[in-house]
């Protein structure tokens, strides 16, 4: 996706993280039927159009726009799924062609208990379920977090991702990249590294193993969605960033996007409501940091 010269650090840059456009959930949530109440998604269409328009107006342009899963609400095999996917693709096609799109698989995209078939279908629609890329000396990893949530129907795919990930983290160390950043749908944790396991985070022993692996490899941050609220915390220098949704809100946050600024020394980020980003763009503090050449 990005060419060889992206191995080199060239100074600060930024990207946009979005999560959970989840076409169909607003109606399903409102009527109390998350199983099959997702037969309308006009609200989500408007919100995603607003997100794309806000991103297209930004100057300078972000290096990419990553969507951290739950692209649509319809689970594999459900009635409205194909229409939801098509409508989302039609909107995302309007993203400025100089801003690459990066897709992350969520539980609604491949199922709470994924199979080889549901993952294959996702890959045909949206691209690989896990991969890596370089931008300006920074190494990015996209993971399929559903394999860590429940891989009972495809254990060999979890093993394949694990082996691949170990190789990628080793290569990142060898290349002496500026930072390593991970994208996955389900957060490792919401606030505390040792919090209890529930629907919105990973099981404790799985989480501990991944956190240790990331810590040893020098991963700076993990960006996730899934929670439909903003949250986050830290584990031994690893920042866990949980971003609220473009679509349905389950807390007090507004529909929005996260602007993530990567500097020589650190990763700075801020969640903007869609209205705020549309009307004002990036705040002066962010613009000043971007302008600093190393």
Protein backbone atom coordinates (compact mmCIF):
# COMPACT_ATOMS: atom_id res chain seq x y z
CA UNK A 1 0.00 0.00 0.00
CA UNK A 2 2.84 2.42 0.76
CA UNK A 3 6.14 2.52 -1.05
CA UNK A 4 9.71 1.86 0.07
CA UNK A 5 10.60 5.43 1.03
CA UNK A 6 7.96 5.23 3.77
CA UNK A 7 10.56 3.41 5.90
CA UNK A 8 12.19 6.80 6.53
CA UNK A 9 11.16 9.31 9.18
CA UNK A 10 10.37 12.62 7.45
CA UNK A 11 8.87 14.64 10.28
CA UNK A 12 5.51 14.86 12.05
CA UNK A 13 2.33 13.70 10.32
CA UNK A 14 -1.20 12.81 11.28
CA UNK A 15 -3.95 10.34 10.41
CA UNK A 16 -7.65 10.00 11.16
CA UNK A 17 -9.14 7.14 13.15
CA UNK A 18 -12.86 6.38 12.94
CA UNK A 19 -14.78 3.44 14.36
CA UNK A 20 -18.18 1.78 14.22
CA UNK A 21 -20.14 3.48 11.45
CA UNK A 22 -22.21 0.29 12.00
CA UNK A 23 -24.98 0.95 9.49
CA UNK A 24 -28.28 -0.15 11.07
CA UNK A 25 -27.51 0.01 14.80
CA UNK A 26 -29.16 3.38 15.53
CA UNK A 27 -32.59 2.05 14.49
CA UNK A 28 -31.97 -1.43 15.99
CA UNK A 29 -30.93 0.12 19.32
CA UNK A 30 -33.90 2.52 19.34
CA UNK A 31 -36.45 -0.28 18.81
CA UNK A 32 -34.68 -2.65 21.21
CA UNK A 33 -33.99 -5.29 18.57
CA UNK A 34 -30.27 -5.56 17.83
CA UNK A 35 -30.81 -8.95 16.18
CA UNK A 36 -32.96 -7.93 13.22
CA UNK A 37 -34.08 -4.32 13.77
CA UNK A 38 -31.37 -2.95 11.45
CA UNK A 39 -33.59 -2.35 8.40
CA UNK A 40 -32.92 1.41 8.24
CA UNK A 41 -29.62 3.29 8.29
CA UNK A 42 -30.39 6.77 6.96
CA UNK A 43 -28.86 8.38 10.07
CA UNK A 44 -25.60 6.50 9.65
CA UNK A 45 -25.46 7.45 5.97
CA UNK A 46 -25.68 11.16 6.90
CA UNK A 47 -23.08 10.83 9.66
CA UNK A 48 -20.59 8.96 7.47
CA UNK A 49 -21.07 11.48 4.66
CA UNK A 50 -20.35 14.24 7.17
CA UNK A 51 -17.21 12.38 8.34
CA UNK A 52 -15.90 12.00 4.76
CA UNK A 53 -16.62 15.66 3.94
CA UNK A 54 -14.85 16.82 7.12
CA UNK A 55 -11.79 14.69 6.31
CA UNK A 56 -11.68 15.91 2.70
CA UNK A 57 -11.57 19.56 3.87
CA UNK A 58 -8.56 19.09 6.15
CA UNK A 59 -5.36 20.85 5.14
CA UNK A 60 -2.73 19.49 5.20
CA UNK A 61 -4.27 16.14 4.32
CA UNK A 62 -4.07 13.22 6.73
CA UNK A 63 -1.78 10.37 5.66
CA UNK A 64 -4.67 7.89 5.82
CA UNK A 65 -8.14 7.25 7.30
CA UNK A 66 -8.49 4.04 9.32
CA UNK A 67 -11.90 2.60 10.22
CA UNK A 68 -11.54 0.37 13.28
CA UNK A 69 -14.28 -2.16 12.62
CA UNK A 70 -18.02 -2.70 12.75
CA UNK A 71 -18.39 -1.14 9.36
CA UNK A 72 -22.00 -2.37 9.30
CA UNK A 73 -24.44 -3.82 11.85
CA UNK A 74 -25.79 -6.82 9.92
CA UNK A 75 -23.98 -9.97 11.08
CA UNK A 76 -22.82 -12.53 8.47
CA UNK A 77 -25.86 -14.17 6.87
CA UNK A 78 -28.39 -11.52 7.91
CA UNK A 79 -30.93 -9.82 5.64
CA UNK A 80 -29.69 -6.25 5.24
CA UNK A 81 -25.95 -6.85 5.26
CA UNK A 82 -25.26 -6.55 1.50
CA UNK A 83 -27.26 -3.32 1.20
CA UNK A 84 -25.52 -1.82 4.25
CA UNK A 85 -22.10 -2.70 2.78
CA UNK A 86 -22.96 -1.22 -0.59
CA UNK A 87 -24.24 2.04 0.88
CA UNK A 88 -21.11 2.40 3.03
CA UNK A 89 -18.82 1.74 0.06
CA UNK A 90 -20.68 4.31 -2.05
CA UNK A 91 -20.01 6.99 0.60
CA UNK A 92 -16.38 6.01 1.23
CA UNK A 93 -15.66 6.22 -2.52
CA UNK A 94 -15.99 9.99 -2.09
CA UNK A 95 -12.96 10.15 0.21
CA UNK A 96 -10.22 12.26 -1.40
CA UNK A 97 -8.22 9.86 -3.59
CA UNK A 98 -4.99 11.06 -1.96
CA UNK A 99 -6.18 9.76 1.45
CA UNK A 100 -5.85 5.95 1.56
CA UNK A 101 -8.50 4.00 3.47
CA UNK A 102 -7.49 1.30 5.98
CA UNK A 103 -10.13 -1.19 7.15
CA UNK A 104 -10.14 -3.21 10.37
CA UNK A 105 -12.52 -6.14 10.90
CA UNK A 106 -15.02 -5.98 13.77
CA UNK A 107 -17.33 -8.55 15.33
CA UNK A 108 -20.26 -7.45 13.16
CA UNK A 109 -18.11 -7.75 10.04
CA UNK A 110 -17.00 -11.35 10.62
CA UNK A 111 -19.27 -12.58 13.45
CA UNK A 112 -18.73 -12.95 17.21
CA UNK A 113 -17.41 -16.46 16.53
CA UNK A 114 -15.78 -16.10 13.11
CA UNK A 115 -15.28 -18.96 10.67
CA UNK A 116 -12.97 -19.34 7.70
CA UNK A 117 -15.95 -18.53 5.48
CA UNK A 118 -16.98 -15.31 7.28
CA UNK A 119 -13.37 -14.10 7.26
CA UNK A 120 -12.96 -14.98 3.55
CA UNK A 121 -16.13 -13.04 2.73
CA UNK A 122 -14.88 -10.02 4.68
CA UNK A 123 -11.54 -10.16 2.84
CA UNK A 124 -13.33 -10.21 -0.54
CA UNK A 125 -15.30 -7.12 0.46
CA UNK A 126 -12.77 -5.03 2.41
CA UNK A 127 -9.27 -6.51 2.04
CA UNK A 128 -7.05 -8.57 4.36
CA UNK A 129 -8.17 -9.09 7.96
CA UNK A 130 -4.60 -8.52 9.20
CA UNK A 131 -1.65 -6.76 7.58
CA UNK A 132 1.06 -4.17 8.18
CA UNK A 133 2.24 -0.99 6.48
CA UNK A 134 4.79 1.80 6.90
CA UNK A 135 4.16 5.54 6.85
CA UNK A 136 6.99 8.02 7.35
CA UNK A 137 9.19 5.70 9.42
CA UNK A 138 6.30 4.45 11.56
CA UNK A 139 5.20 0.81 11.48
CA UNK A 140 1.45 0.11 11.61
CA UNK A 141 -0.19 -3.25 12.30
CA UNK A 142 -3.85 -4.10 11.65
CA UNK A 143 -5.08 -7.12 13.63
CA UNK A 144 -8.19 -9.31 13.57
CA UNK A 145 -9.14 -9.06 17.26
CA UNK A 146 -12.05 -11.47 16.82
CA UNK A 147 -9.49 -14.28 16.65
CA UNK A 148 -8.49 -13.31 20.22
CA UNK A 149 -12.13 -13.09 21.35
CA UNK A 150 -13.31 -16.49 20.07
CA UNK A 151 -11.34 -18.56 17.54
CA UNK A 152 -13.09 -21.83 18.41
CA UNK A 153 -14.32 -22.34 14.83
CA UNK A 154 -11.02 -21.45 13.16
CA UNK A 155 -8.12 -22.09 15.60
CA UNK A 156 -5.66 -22.49 12.71
CA UNK A 157 -6.37 -18.91 11.59
CA UNK A 158 -5.56 -17.58 15.07
CA UNK A 159 -2.29 -19.56 15.03
CA UNK A 160 -1.46 -18.11 11.60
CA UNK A 161 -2.08 -14.54 12.80
CA UNK A 162 0.03 -15.15 15.93
CA UNK A 163 2.97 -16.49 13.92
CA UNK A 164 2.70 -13.61 11.46
CA UNK A 165 2.49 -11.05 14.29
CA UNK A 166 5.60 -12.41 16.02
CA UNK A 167 7.50 -12.12 12.74
CA UNK A 168 6.26 -8.58 12.13
CA UNK A 169 7.22 -7.38 15.61
CA UNK A 170 10.68 -8.89 15.20
CA UNK A 171 11.09 -7.17 11.83
CA UNK A 172 9.97 -3.85 13.34
CA UNK A 173 12.73 -4.09 15.95
CA UNK A 174 15.30 -4.83 13.27
CA UNK A 175 14.24 -1.86 11.12
CA UNK A 176 14.52 0.52 14.08
CA UNK A 177 11.21 2.19 13.26
CA UNK A 178 10.28 5.44 14.96
CA UNK A 179 7.09 4.00 16.55
CA UNK A 180 4.91 0.89 16.32
CA UNK A 181 1.13 1.45 16.34
CA UNK A 182 -1.62 -1.22 16.34
CA UNK A 183 -5.23 -1.05 15.13
CA UNK A 184 -7.80 -3.62 16.27
CA UNK A 185 -11.56 -3.50 16.85
CA UNK A 186 -11.89 -4.87 20.38
CA UNK A 187 -9.87 -2.99 23.03
CA UNK A 188 -7.37 -4.92 25.14
CA UNK A 189 -8.99 -3.09 28.09
CA UNK A 190 -11.22 -0.05 28.56
CA UNK A 191 -9.57 1.70 31.53
CA UNK A 192 -7.41 -0.64 33.65
CA UNK A 193 -5.12 -3.40 32.34
CA UNK A 194 -6.40 -5.81 35.01
CA UNK A 195 -10.13 -4.99 34.78
CA UNK A 196 -12.63 -7.84 34.59
CA UNK A 197 -13.47 -9.38 31.24
CA UNK A 198 -16.76 -8.46 29.58
CA UNK A 199 -18.21 -8.01 26.08
CA UNK A 200 -16.17 -4.85 25.43
CA UNK A 201 -12.63 -6.08 26.20
CA UNK A 202 -10.48 -9.18 25.78
CA UNK A 203 -10.33 -12.07 28.23
CA UNK A 204 -7.72 -11.44 30.93
CA UNK A 205 -5.16 -14.16 30.16
CA UNK A 206 -5.33 -13.42 26.41
CA UNK A 207 -5.04 -9.70 27.13
CA UNK A 208 -2.04 -10.16 29.43
CA UNK A 209 -0.17 -12.19 26.83
CA UNK A 210 -0.79 -9.60 24.10
CA UNK A 211 0.07 -6.64 26.35
CA UNK A 212 3.37 -8.24 27.33
CA UNK A 213 4.17 -9.06 23.70
CA UNK A 214 3.42 -5.47 22.66
CA UNK A 215 5.37 -4.02 25.59
CA UNK A 216 8.46 -6.09 24.75
CA UNK A 217 8.23 -5.09 21.09
CA UNK A 218 8.01 -1.40 21.98
CA UNK A 219 4.47 -0.84 20.69
CA UNK A 220 3.50 2.74 21.61
CA UNK A 221 -0.28 2.63 21.20
CA UNK A 222 -3.27 0.45 20.34
CA UNK A 223 -6.30 2.17 18.76
CA UNK A 224 -9.69 0.46 18.97
CA UNK A 225 -13.43 1.03 18.72
CA UNK A 226 -16.23 -1.40 19.73
CA UNK A 227 -17.24 0.44 22.93
CA UNK A 228 -19.19 3.28 21.22
CA UNK A 229 -17.75 5.59 23.89
CA UNK A 230 -14.33 7.16 24.47
CA UNK A 231 -12.11 5.42 27.02
CA UNK A 232 -8.52 4.27 27.49
CA UNK A 233 -5.60 3.67 29.82
CA UNK A 234 -1.96 2.59 29.96
CA UNK A 235 0.07 -0.56 30.51
CA UNK A 236 3.85 -0.14 31.04
CA UNK A 237 4.20 2.63 28.47
CA UNK A 238 1.67 1.11 26.04
CA UNK A 239 -1.32 3.41 25.56
CA UNK A 240 -4.74 1.85 24.93
CA UNK A 241 -6.96 4.33 23.06
CA UNK A 242 -10.67 3.51 22.74
CA UNK A 243 -12.55 5.80 20.33
CA UNK A 244 -16.27 6.41 20.20
CA UNK A 245 -18.34 5.81 17.08
CA UNK A 246 -19.13 7.63 13.88
CA UNK A 247 -22.51 5.88 14.24
CA UNK A 248 -24.61 4.97 17.29
CA UNK A 249 -23.47 6.41 20.63
CA UNK A 250 -23.92 4.29 23.76
CA UNK A 251 -22.65 6.93 26.19
CA UNK A 252 -22.34 10.72 26.45
CA UNK A 253 -19.94 11.27 23.54
CA UNK A 254 -20.81 12.86 20.22
CA UNK A 255 -20.51 11.20 16.80
CA UNK A 256 -16.90 11.84 15.88
CA UNK A 257 -13.41 11.00 14.69
CA UNK A 258 -10.00 10.92 16.36
CA UNK A 259 -7.12 12.96 14.99
CA UNK A 260 -3.80 11.24 15.74
CA UNK A 261 -0.59 13.25 15.42
CA UNK A 262 2.71 11.36 15.28
CA UNK A 263 5.81 13.32 16.30
CA UNK A 264 9.42 12.30 16.70
CA UNK A 265 8.95 11.51 20.38
CA UNK A 266 5.28 10.85 21.00
CA UNK A 267 1.77 10.21 19.74
CA UNK A 268 -0.76 12.94 20.50
CA UNK A 269 -4.45 12.49 19.80
CA UNK A 270 -7.77 14.20 20.24
CA UNK A 271 -11.36 13.14 19.61
CA UNK A 272 -13.36 15.71 17.62
CA UNK A 273 -17.12 15.69 17.15
CA UNK A 274 -18.07 15.61 13.46
CA UNK A 275 -19.59 19.10 13.81
CA UNK A 276 -16.40 20.46 15.35
CA UNK A 277 -14.09 18.91 12.74
CA UNK A 278 -16.38 20.03 9.89
CA UNK A 279 -16.60 23.62 11.04
CA UNK A 280 -13.16 24.27 12.56
CA UNK A 281 -10.69 21.67 11.31
CA UNK A 282 -7.56 21.00 13.37
CA UNK A 283 -6.85 23.24 16.34
CA UNK A 284 -3.85 25.59 16.28
CA UNK A 285 -1.84 23.49 18.76
CA UNK A 286 -2.01 20.48 16.43
CA UNK A 287 -1.14 22.59 13.38
CA UNK A 288 1.89 24.02 15.20
CA UNK A 289 3.15 20.54 16.09
CA UNK A 290 2.72 19.41 12.49
CA UNK A 291 4.73 22.39 11.25
CA UNK A 292 7.77 21.48 13.38
CA UNK A 293 10.38 19.85 11.19
CA UNK A 294 12.78 17.48 12.93
